Amino acid sequence: MDTLRRLLLALPAALLAAAASAATLQPDDDPAASPVWQKVRASLFENRPIQPAAPELLKLEAPARAVDAAVVPIAIRTRVPSGANWYVSKLYLIIDANPSPISGIFSFTPDSGRADIETRVRVDAYSHVRAIVETSDGKLHMVTRFVKASGGCSAPAGADAAAAQASLGQMRFRVEGDLKGKEPVLAQLAIEHPNHSGLAMDQATRQYTPAHYVRKIDVSYAGRPVLSADVDFSMSENPNFRFYFVPQGGGGELRATVVDSKDLRFVAAQALRDNPR
């Protein structure tokens, strides 16, 4: 069982109830006083200290008010380079007011080059959104933003169900950067998947669409891991991730393996011999 599912099963039912009642959160509320955060913190980190992240270490970009609560752009940027002696090993994305607050746990290696993630998420109610980095020396640092959004997890799917099923699991890579160098280059992985939360009602049948979402992603370059992610239905429909990897001065294969909540497995690979667009 993957890390995120183990953690969610270990959390008490009271946590989900607290998340569901978090719609009254306001921007001036103390993020540290959030009952959801206190339970998540204990589950993930026990009594380990978490320091406020310095701006030169970590930046969380999120809109103060979301245009579409089902597609909220999030960018988490670790602003120091990674190397063999020191790197960001994990990045945690927590959305307090979501039914499943632990939205994603991203793991990195020195071959990631930069432990950055850009993606799109669902936000169910006004919420503190947190990015926490764990560095290879075991230290934890956090930054928090407040996002005004409502109904993202119960919003109906945008795509036709038959079309979504036909393209299920299709993936595309896009790479930007000099593959002949040794500096981190930016990659994007787009996954065709409805990412049903289980909370959205089909307006035709008046039944809730069963949950079916991407839960595990592993990305490697030239056979070496660069990104692993445990995620849940907080990711938007057709999940999209932007991340970095180090090309090591030559061509290689960029490979992604994705597993969803029905244990369906999808694989995509792209040989990078030049600078694809």
PDB file of C-alpha atoms in Angstrom:
ATOM      1  CA  MET A   1       0.000   0.000   0.000  1.00  0.00           C
ATOM      2  CA  ASP A   2       1.390   3.433  -0.907  1.00  0.00           C
ATOM      3  CA  THR A   3       2.401   6.037   1.670  1.00  0.00           C
ATOM      4  CA  LEU A   4      -0.572   8.349   1.276  1.00  0.00           C
ATOM      5  CA  ARG A   5      -3.191   5.600   1.571  1.00  0.00           C
ATOM      6  CA  ARG A   6      -1.523   4.284   4.745  1.00  0.00           C
ATOM      7  CA  LEU A   7      -1.610   7.746   6.265  1.00  0.00           C
ATOM      8  CA  LEU A   8      -5.247   8.356   5.353  1.00  0.00           C
ATOM      9  CA  LEU A   9      -6.329   5.029   6.821  1.00  0.00           C
ATOM     10  CA  ALA A  10      -4.456   5.885  10.000  1.00  0.00           C
ATOM     11  CA  LEU A  11      -6.172   9.252  10.430  1.00  0.00           C
ATOM     12  CA  PRO A  12      -9.257   9.245  12.638  1.00  0.00           C
ATOM     13  CA  ALA A  13     -12.710   9.870  11.192  1.00  0.00           C
ATOM     14  CA  ALA A  14     -12.802  13.070  13.229  1.00  0.00           C
ATOM     15  CA  LEU A  15     -10.226  14.535  10.870  1.00  0.00           C
ATOM     16  CA  LEU A  16     -12.519  14.177   7.868  1.00  0.00           C
ATOM     17  CA  ALA A  17     -15.346  15.718   9.862  1.00  0.00           C
ATOM     18  CA  ALA A  18     -13.112  18.621  10.828  1.00  0.00           C
ATOM     19  CA  ALA A  19     -12.116  19.160   7.210  1.00  0.00           C
ATOM     20  CA  ALA A  20     -15.751  19.097   6.130  1.00  0.00           C
ATOM     21  CA  SER A  21     -16.605  21.784   8.687  1.00  0.00           C
ATOM     22  CA  ALA A  22     -13.709  24.053   7.745  1.00  0.00           C
ATOM     23  CA  ALA A  23     -15.773  26.228   5.402  1.00  0.00           C
ATOM     24  CA  THR A  24     -15.830  28.976   8.026  1.00  0.00           C
ATOM     25  CA  LEU A  25     -12.071  29.538   7.852  1.00  0.00           C
ATOM     26  CA  GLN A  26     -11.056  33.120   7.168  1.00  0.00           C
ATOM     27  CA  PRO A  27      -7.751  34.643   6.005  1.00  0.00           C
ATOM     28  CA  ASP A  28      -7.026  36.121   9.452  1.00  0.00           C
ATOM     29  CA  ASP A  29      -7.409  32.777  11.249  1.00  0.00           C
ATOM     30  CA  ASP A  30      -4.238  31.436  12.818  1.00  0.00           C
ATOM     31  CA  PRO A  31      -2.966  28.619  10.569  1.00  0.00           C
ATOM     32  CA  ALA A  32      -1.344  26.897  13.550  1.00  0.00           C
ATOM     33  CA  ALA A  33      -4.702  26.679  15.359  1.00  0.00           C
ATOM     34  CA  SER A  34      -6.412  24.684  12.604  1.00  0.00           C
ATOM     35  CA  PRO A  35      -7.760  21.403  14.124  1.00  0.00           C
ATOM     36  CA  VAL A  36      -7.223  19.662  10.796  1.00  0.00           C
ATOM     37  CA  TRP A  37      -3.614  20.792  10.639  1.00  0.00           C
ATOM     38  CA  GLN A  38      -2.961  19.696  14.219  1.00  0.00           C
ATOM     39  CA  LYS A  39      -4.157  16.159  13.418  1.00  0.00           C
ATOM     40  CA  VAL A  40      -2.329  16.001  10.094  1.00  0.00           C
ATOM     41  CA  ARG A  41       0.837  17.322  11.695  1.00  0.00           C
ATOM     42  CA  ALA A  42       0.748  14.628  14.382  1.00  0.00           C
ATOM     43  CA  SER A  43       0.109  11.914  11.799  1.00  0.00           C
ATOM     44  CA  LEU A  44       2.848  12.972   9.395  1.00  0.00           C
ATOM     45  CA  PHE A  45       5.545  14.384  11.655  1.00  0.00           C
ATOM     46  CA  GLU A  46       4.727  13.441  15.264  1.00  0.00           C
ATOM     47  CA  ASN A  47       6.715  15.836  17.479  1.00  0.00           C
ATOM     48  CA  ARG A  48       9.343  16.874  14.953  1.00  0.00           C
ATOM     49  CA  PRO A  49       9.921  20.651  14.838  1.00  0.00           C
ATOM     50  CA  ILE A  50       8.736  22.518  11.734  1.00  0.00           C
ATOM     51  CA  GLN A  51      10.388  25.855  11.045  1.00  0.00           C
ATOM     52  CA  PRO A  52       8.833  28.699   9.028  1.00  0.00           C
ATOM     53  CA  ALA A  53      10.481  28.524   5.628  1.00  0.00           C
ATOM     54  CA  ALA A  54      12.813  31.340   4.690  1.00  0.00           C
ATOM     55  CA  PRO A  55      11.883  33.017   1.376  1.00  0.00           C
ATOM     56  CA  GLU A  56      15.205  31.978  -0.105  1.00  0.00           C
ATOM     57  CA  LEU A  57      14.381  28.322   0.604  1.00  0.00           C
ATOM     58  CA  LEU A  58      10.716  27.843  -0.251  1.00  0.00           C
ATOM     59  CA  LYS A  59       7.961  29.686  -2.098  1.00  0.00           C
ATOM     60  CA  LEU A  60       4.308  28.679  -2.468  1.00  0.00           C
ATOM     61  CA  GLU A  61       2.375  30.308  -5.300  1.00  0.00           C
ATOM     62  CA  ALA A  62      -1.418  30.086  -5.174  1.00  0.00           C
ATOM     63  CA  PRO A  63      -4.221  32.535  -6.005  1.00  0.00           C
ATOM     64  CA  ALA A  64      -5.784  34.414  -3.109  1.00  0.00           C
ATOM     65  CA  ARG A  65      -9.162  33.774  -4.748  1.00  0.00           C
ATOM     66  CA  ALA A  66      -9.569  30.917  -7.215  1.00  0.00           C
ATOM     67  CA  VAL A  67     -11.273  31.523 -10.555  1.00  0.00           C
ATOM     68  CA  ASP A  68     -12.313  27.843 -10.667  1.00  0.00           C
ATOM     69  CA  ALA A  69     -12.214  25.866  -7.410  1.00  0.00           C
ATOM     70  CA  ALA A  70     -11.816  22.607  -9.349  1.00  0.00           C
ATOM     71  CA  VAL A  71      -8.707  23.831 -11.199  1.00  0.00           C
ATOM     72  CA  VAL A  72      -6.563  25.893  -8.833  1.00  0.00           C
ATOM     73  CA  PRO A  73      -2.966  26.426 -10.017  1.00  0.00           C
ATOM     74  CA  ILE A  74      -0.328  25.675  -7.389  1.00  0.00           C
ATOM     75  CA  ALA A  75       3.435  26.104  -7.690  1.00  0.00           C
ATOM     76  CA  ILE A  76       5.858  25.044  -4.968  1.00  0.00           C
ATOM     77  CA  ARG A  77       9.391  26.235  -5.595  1.00  0.00           C
ATOM     78  CA  THR A  78      12.429  25.250  -3.570  1.00  0.00           C
ATOM     79  CA  ARG A  79      14.843  28.031  -4.311  1.00  0.00           C
ATOM     80  CA  VAL A  80      18.160  26.341  -3.633  1.00  0.00           C
ATOM     81  CA  PRO A  81      19.938  23.814  -5.886  1.00  0.00           C
ATOM     82  CA  SER A  82      20.010  20.139  -4.998  1.00  0.00           C
ATOM     83  CA  GLY A  83      23.165  18.072  -4.871  1.00  0.00           C
ATOM     84  CA  ALA A  84      24.475  14.769  -3.591  1.00  0.00           C
ATOM     85  CA  ASN A  85      25.347  16.248  -0.181  1.00  0.00           C
ATOM     86  CA  TRP A  86      22.108  18.169   0.402  1.00  0.00           C
ATOM     87  CA  TYR A  87      18.737  18.157  -1.302  1.00  0.00           C
ATOM     88  CA  VAL A  88      15.006  18.352  -0.682  1.00  0.00           C
ATOM     89  CA  SER A  89      13.928  14.747  -0.207  1.00  0.00           C
ATOM     90  CA  LYS A  90      10.166  15.283   0.224  1.00  0.00           C
ATOM     91  CA  LEU A  91       7.561  17.927  -0.332  1.00  0.00           C
ATOM     92  CA  TYR A  92       4.124  17.753   1.317  1.00  0.00           C
ATOM     93  CA  LEU A  93       1.042  19.574   0.001  1.00  0.00           C
ATOM     94  CA  ILE A  94      -1.702  20.008   2.616  1.00  0.00           C
ATOM     95  CA  ILE A  95      -5.115  21.597   1.916  1.00  0.00           C
ATOM     96  CA  ASP A  96      -6.782  21.892   5.313  1.00  0.00           C
ATOM     97  CA  ALA A  97     -10.410  22.196   4.172  1.00  0.00           C
ATOM     98  CA  ASN A  98     -10.382  19.341   1.672  1.00  0.00           C
ATOM     99  CA  PRO A  99     -12.104  16.053   2.593  1.00  0.00           C
ATOM    100  CA  SER A 100      -8.671  14.473   2.175  1.00  0.00           C
ATOM    101  CA  PRO A 101      -6.271  17.174   3.460  1.00  0.00           C
ATOM    102  CA  ILE A 102      -3.030  15.337   2.640  1.00  0.00           C
ATOM    103  CA  SER A 103      -3.252  16.140  -1.047  1.00  0.00           C
ATOM    104  CA  GLY A 104       0.195  15.043  -2.182  1.00  0.00           C
ATOM    105  CA  ILE A 105       3.547  13.762  -0.988  1.00  0.00           C
ATOM    106  CA  PHE A 106       6.315  14.266  -3.566  1.00  0.00           C
ATOM    107  CA  SER A 107       9.702  12.569  -3.217  1.00  0.00           C
ATOM    108  CA  PHE A 108      12.892  13.734  -4.950  1.00  0.00           C
ATOM    109  CA  THR A 109      16.479  12.616  -5.464  1.00  0.00           C
ATOM    110  CA  PRO A 110      19.702  14.506  -6.248  1.00  0.00           C
ATOM    111  CA  ASP A 111      18.959  13.715  -9.916  1.00  0.00           C
ATOM    112  CA  SER A 112      15.888  15.940  -9.668  1.00  0.00           C
ATOM    113  CA  GLY A 113      18.172  18.966  -9.627  1.00  0.00           C
ATOM    114  CA  ARG A 114      15.413  21.185  -8.255  1.00  0.00           C
ATOM    115  CA  ALA A 115      12.578  19.979  -6.040  1.00  0.00           C
ATOM    116  CA  ASP A 116       9.858  22.093  -7.654  1.00  0.00           C
ATOM    117  CA  ILE A 117       6.285  21.083  -8.434  1.00  0.00           C
ATOM    118  CA  GLU A 118       3.606  22.883 -10.406  1.00  0.00           C
ATOM    119  CA  THR A 119       0.150  21.325 -10.625  1.00  0.00           C
ATOM    120  CA  ARG A 120      -3.587  22.051 -10.431  1.00  0.00           C
ATOM    121  CA  VAL A 121      -5.726  21.116  -7.448  1.00  0.00           C
ATOM    122  CA  ARG A 122      -9.278  21.098  -6.161  1.00  0.00           C
ATOM    123  CA  VAL A 123     -10.065  23.275  -3.150  1.00  0.00           C
ATOM    124  CA  ASP A 124     -13.348  22.462  -1.440  1.00  0.00           C
ATOM    125  CA  ALA A 125     -13.713  25.477   0.865  1.00  0.00           C
ATOM    126  CA  TYR A 126     -11.815  28.522   2.094  1.00  0.00           C
ATOM    127  CA  SER A 127      -8.579  26.969   3.271  1.00  0.00           C
ATOM    128  CA  HIS A 128      -5.037  27.269   4.464  1.00  0.00           C
ATOM    129  CA  VAL A 129      -2.791  25.627   1.881  1.00  0.00           C
ATOM    130  CA  ARG A 130       0.584  24.431   3.136  1.00  0.00           C
ATOM    131  CA  ALA A 131       3.823  23.388   1.502  1.00  0.00           C
ATOM    132  CA  ILE A 132       6.293  21.584   3.751  1.00  0.00           C
ATOM    133  CA  VAL A 133       9.741  20.527   2.629  1.00  0.00           C
ATOM    134  CA  GLU A 134      11.851  17.854   4.264  1.00  0.00           C
ATOM    135  CA  THR A 135      15.545  18.139   3.503  1.00  0.00           C
ATOM    136  CA  SER A 136      18.022  15.281   3.372  1.00  0.00           C
ATOM    137  CA  ASP A 137      19.343  16.281   6.820  1.00  0.00           C
ATOM    138  CA  GLY A 138      15.867  15.629   8.264  1.00  0.00           C
ATOM    139  CA  LYS A 139      14.804  19.249   8.817  1.00  0.00           C
ATOM    140  CA  LEU A 140      11.262  20.463   8.073  1.00  0.00           C
ATOM    141  CA  HIS A 141      10.271  23.901   6.768  1.00  0.00           C
ATOM    142  CA  MET A 142       6.762  25.193   5.986  1.00  0.00           C
ATOM    143  CA  VAL A 143       5.075  28.035   4.146  1.00  0.00           C
ATOM    144  CA  THR A 144       1.315  28.713   4.206  1.00  0.00           C
ATOM    145  CA  ARG A 145      -1.086  30.629   1.991  1.00  0.00           C
ATOM    146  CA  PHE A 146      -4.828  31.178   2.282  1.00  0.00           C
ATOM    147  CA  VAL A 147      -6.993  30.386  -0.751  1.00  0.00           C
ATOM    148  CA  LYS A 148     -10.609  31.418  -1.167  1.00  0.00           C
ATOM    149  CA  ALA A 149     -12.426  28.718  -3.142  1.00  0.00           C
ATOM    150  CA  SER A 150     -15.558  26.629  -2.732  1.00  0.00           C
ATOM    151  CA  GLY A 151     -16.924  23.352  -4.080  1.00  0.00           C
ATOM    152  CA  GLY A 152     -13.864  22.135  -5.964  1.00  0.00           C
ATOM    153  CA  CYS A 153     -14.057  18.530  -4.759  1.00  0.00           C
ATOM    154  CA  SER A 154     -17.761  18.140  -5.560  1.00  0.00           C
ATOM    155  CA  ALA A 155     -17.659  19.872  -8.951  1.00  0.00           C
ATOM    156  CA  PRO A 156     -18.805  17.656 -11.860  1.00  0.00           C
ATOM    157  CA  ALA A 157     -16.281  16.457 -14.410  1.00  0.00           C
ATOM    158  CA  GLY A 158     -15.765  18.733 -17.367  1.00  0.00           C
ATOM    159  CA  ALA A 159     -15.231  16.003 -19.957  1.00  0.00           C
ATOM    160  CA  ASP A 160     -17.784  13.647 -21.487  1.00  0.00           C
ATOM    161  CA  ALA A 161     -17.674  10.342 -19.603  1.00  0.00           C
ATOM    162  CA  ALA A 162     -17.338   8.189 -22.728  1.00  0.00           C
ATOM    163  CA  ALA A 163     -14.540  10.372 -24.107  1.00  0.00           C
ATOM    164  CA  ALA A 164     -12.750  10.345 -20.762  1.00  0.00           C
ATOM    165  CA  GLN A 165     -12.923   6.550 -20.626  1.00  0.00           C
ATOM    166  CA  ALA A 166     -11.611   6.242 -24.184  1.00  0.00           C
ATOM    167  CA  SER A 167      -8.500   8.300 -23.396  1.00  0.00           C
ATOM    168  CA  LEU A 168      -7.973   6.959 -19.868  1.00  0.00           C
ATOM    169  CA  GLY A 169      -4.302   6.725 -18.974  1.00  0.00           C
ATOM    170  CA  GLN A 170      -2.890   8.429 -22.049  1.00  0.00           C
ATOM    171  CA  MET A 171       0.139  10.535 -21.146  1.00  0.00           C
ATOM    172  CA  ARG A 172       2.281  13.202 -22.792  1.00  0.00           C
ATOM    173  CA  PHE A 173       5.699  14.611 -21.922  1.00  0.00           C
ATOM    174  CA  ARG A 174       7.003  18.060 -22.754  1.00  0.00           C
ATOM    175  CA  VAL A 175      10.587  19.065 -22.032  1.00  0.00           C
ATOM    176  CA  GLU A 176      12.104  22.553 -22.057  1.00  0.00           C
ATOM    177  CA  GLY A 177      15.831  23.105 -21.679  1.00  0.00           C
ATOM    178  CA  ASP A 178      19.287  22.128 -22.881  1.00  0.00           C
ATOM    179  CA  LEU A 179      19.515  18.351 -22.773  1.00  0.00           C
ATOM    180  CA  LYS A 180      23.229  18.497 -23.569  1.00  0.00           C
ATOM    181  CA  GLY A 181      24.018  20.371 -20.386  1.00  0.00           C
ATOM    182  CA  LYS A 182      24.072  19.364 -16.748  1.00  0.00           C
ATOM    183  CA  GLU A 183      21.697  21.976 -15.370  1.00  0.00           C
ATOM    184  CA  PRO A 184      18.134  20.978 -14.368  1.00  0.00           C
ATOM    185  CA  VAL A 185      15.616  21.153 -17.191  1.00  0.00           C
ATOM    186  CA  LEU A 186      11.867  21.550 -16.901  1.00  0.00           C
ATOM    187  CA  ALA A 187       9.538  18.679 -17.816  1.00  0.00           C
ATOM    188  CA  GLN A 188       5.774  18.422 -17.903  1.00  0.00           C
ATOM    189  CA  LEU A 189       3.703  15.263 -17.549  1.00  0.00           C
ATOM    190  CA  ALA A 190       0.048  15.450 -18.608  1.00  0.00           C
ATOM    191  CA  ILE A 191      -2.198  12.511 -17.698  1.00  0.00           C
ATOM    192  CA  GLU A 192      -5.625  11.856 -19.207  1.00  0.00           C
ATOM    193  CA  HIS A 193      -7.731  10.753 -16.254  1.00  0.00           C
ATOM    194  CA  PRO A 194     -11.110  11.959 -14.905  1.00  0.00           C
ATOM    195  CA  ASN A 195      -9.782  11.872 -11.328  1.00  0.00           C
ATOM    196  CA  HIS A 196     -13.272  11.437  -9.912  1.00  0.00           C
ATOM    197  CA  SER A 197     -13.433  12.431  -6.255  1.00  0.00           C
ATOM    198  CA  GLY A 198     -16.520  10.358  -5.440  1.00  0.00           C
ATOM    199  CA  LEU A 199     -18.205  13.541  -4.209  1.00  0.00           C
ATOM    200  CA  ALA A 200     -19.646  14.811  -7.503  1.00  0.00           C
ATOM    201  CA  MET A 201     -23.214  14.028  -8.521  1.00  0.00           C
ATOM    202  CA  ASP A 202     -24.001  13.011 -12.101  1.00  0.00           C
ATOM    203  CA  GLN A 203     -26.718  15.471 -13.089  1.00  0.00           C
ATOM    204  CA  ALA A 204     -28.318  12.971 -15.496  1.00  0.00           C
ATOM    205  CA  THR A 205     -28.558   9.987 -13.131  1.00  0.00           C
ATOM    206  CA  ARG A 206     -28.587  11.915  -9.821  1.00  0.00           C
ATOM    207  CA  GLN A 207     -26.089   9.366  -8.540  1.00  0.00           C
ATOM    208  CA  TYR A 208     -22.621  10.072  -7.213  1.00  0.00           C
ATOM    209  CA  THR A 209     -19.873   9.121  -9.636  1.00  0.00           C
ATOM    210  CA  PRO A 210     -17.640   6.552  -7.886  1.00  0.00           C
ATOM    211  CA  ALA A 211     -14.186   7.688  -6.880  1.00  0.00           C
ATOM    212  CA  HIS A 212     -11.512   6.899  -9.459  1.00  0.00           C
ATOM    213  CA  TYR A 213      -8.298   8.912  -9.402  1.00  0.00           C
ATOM    214  CA  VAL A 214      -4.552   8.818  -9.953  1.00  0.00           C
ATOM    215  CA  ARG A 215      -2.817   7.830  -6.700  1.00  0.00           C
ATOM    216  CA  LYS A 216       0.807   7.020  -7.551  1.00  0.00           C
ATOM    217  CA  ILE A 217       3.310   8.463 -10.040  1.00  0.00           C
ATOM    218  CA  ASP A 218       6.917   7.434 -10.583  1.00  0.00           C
ATOM    219  CA  VAL A 219       9.151   9.255 -13.062  1.00  0.00           C
ATOM    220  CA  SER A 220      12.680   8.254 -14.034  1.00  0.00           C
ATOM    221  CA  TYR A 221      15.258   9.551 -16.479  1.00  0.00           C
ATOM    222  CA  ALA A 222      17.856   7.223 -17.986  1.00  0.00           C
ATOM    223  CA  GLY A 223      16.770   4.601 -15.461  1.00  0.00           C
ATOM    224  CA  ARG A 224      17.342   6.846 -12.434  1.00  0.00           C
ATOM    225  CA  PRO A 225      14.388   8.064 -10.325  1.00  0.00           C
ATOM    226  CA  VAL A 226      13.739  11.812 -10.329  1.00  0.00           C
ATOM    227  CA  LEU A 227      10.195  12.099  -8.938  1.00  0.00           C
ATOM    228  CA  SER A 228       7.762   9.935  -7.004  1.00  0.00           C
ATOM    229  CA  ALA A 229       4.335  11.185  -5.940  1.00  0.00           C
ATOM    230  CA  ASP A 230       1.544   9.850  -3.751  1.00  0.00           C
ATOM    231  CA  VAL A 231      -1.531  11.929  -4.609  1.00  0.00           C
ATOM    232  CA  ASP A 232      -5.303  11.756  -4.293  1.00  0.00           C
ATOM    233  CA  PHE A 233      -8.491  13.260  -5.711  1.00  0.00           C
ATOM    234  CA  SER A 234      -7.393  16.729  -4.615  1.00  0.00           C
ATOM    235  CA  MET A 235      -5.551  16.764  -7.951  1.00  0.00           C
ATOM    236  CA  SER A 236      -7.704  18.233 -10.707  1.00  0.00           C
ATOM    237  CA  GLU A 237      -9.237  16.305 -13.577  1.00  0.00           C
ATOM    238  CA  ASN A 238      -6.549  15.319 -16.109  1.00  0.00           C
ATOM    239  CA  PRO A 239      -3.634  15.763 -13.670  1.00  0.00           C
ATOM    240  CA  ASN A 240      -0.718  17.808 -14.894  1.00  0.00           C
ATOM    241  CA  PHE A 241       2.699  18.082 -13.220  1.00  0.00           C
ATOM    242  CA  ARG A 242       5.717  20.244 -14.016  1.00  0.00           C
ATOM    243  CA  PHE A 243       9.018  19.209 -12.434  1.00  0.00           C
ATOM    244  CA  TYR A 244      12.776  19.194 -13.035  1.00  0.00           C
ATOM    245  CA  PHE A 245      15.408  16.587 -13.798  1.00  0.00           C
ATOM    246  CA  VAL A 246      19.136  16.670 -14.596  1.00  0.00           C
ATOM    247  CA  PRO A 247      19.910  15.416 -18.135  1.00  0.00           C
ATOM    248  CA  GLN A 248      23.546  14.551 -17.248  1.00  0.00           C
ATOM    249  CA  GLY A 249      24.825  15.904 -20.539  1.00  0.00           C
ATOM    250  CA  GLY A 250      23.278  13.312 -22.826  1.00  0.00           C
ATOM    251  CA  GLY A 251      20.170  11.634 -24.167  1.00  0.00           C
ATOM    252  CA  GLY A 252      18.089   9.169 -22.231  1.00  0.00           C
ATOM    253  CA  GLU A 253      14.579   7.915 -21.727  1.00  0.00           C
ATOM    254  CA  LEU A 254      12.060   9.830 -19.656  1.00  0.00           C
ATOM    255  CA  ARG A 255       9.596   7.278 -18.256  1.00  0.00           C
ATOM    256  CA  ALA A 256       6.447   7.643 -16.175  1.00  0.00           C
ATOM    257  CA  THR A 257       4.504   4.870 -14.433  1.00  0.00           C
ATOM    258  CA  VAL A 258       1.082   5.806 -13.077  1.00  0.00           C
ATOM    259  CA  VAL A 259      -1.239   3.711 -10.896  1.00  0.00           C
ATOM    260  CA  ASP A 260      -4.803   4.763 -10.126  1.00  0.00           C
ATOM    261  CA  SER A 261      -7.231   3.943  -7.322  1.00  0.00           C
ATOM    262  CA  LYS A 262      -8.543   0.911  -9.233  1.00  0.00           C
ATOM    263  CA  ASP A 263      -4.955  -0.365  -9.515  1.00  0.00           C
ATOM    264  CA  LEU A 264      -4.916   0.281 -13.259  1.00  0.00           C
ATOM    265  CA  ARG A 265      -1.340   0.831 -14.393  1.00  0.00           C
ATOM    266  CA  PHE A 266      -0.237   3.135 -17.220  1.00  0.00           C
ATOM    267  CA  VAL A 267       3.253   3.633 -18.632  1.00  0.00           C
ATOM    268  CA  ALA A 268       4.647   6.285 -20.975  1.00  0.00           C
ATOM    269  CA  ALA A 269       8.215   6.654 -22.207  1.00  0.00           C
ATOM    270  CA  GLN A 270       9.931   9.177 -24.437  1.00  0.00           C
ATOM    271  CA  ALA A 271      13.499   8.999 -25.707  1.00  0.00           C
ATOM    272  CA  LEU A 272      15.125  12.420 -25.458  1.00  0.00           C
ATOM    273  CA  ARG A 273      17.839  12.855 -28.062  1.00  0.00           C
ATOM    274  CA  ASP A 274      17.291  16.542 -28.709  1.00  0.00           C
ATOM    275  CA  ASN A 275      15.194  19.344 -27.274  1.00  0.00           C
ATOM    276  CA  PRO A 276      11.563  18.267 -27.866  1.00  0.00           C
ATOM    277  CA  ARG A 277       8.829  20.899 -27.824  1.00  0.00           C
TER     278      ARG A 277
END
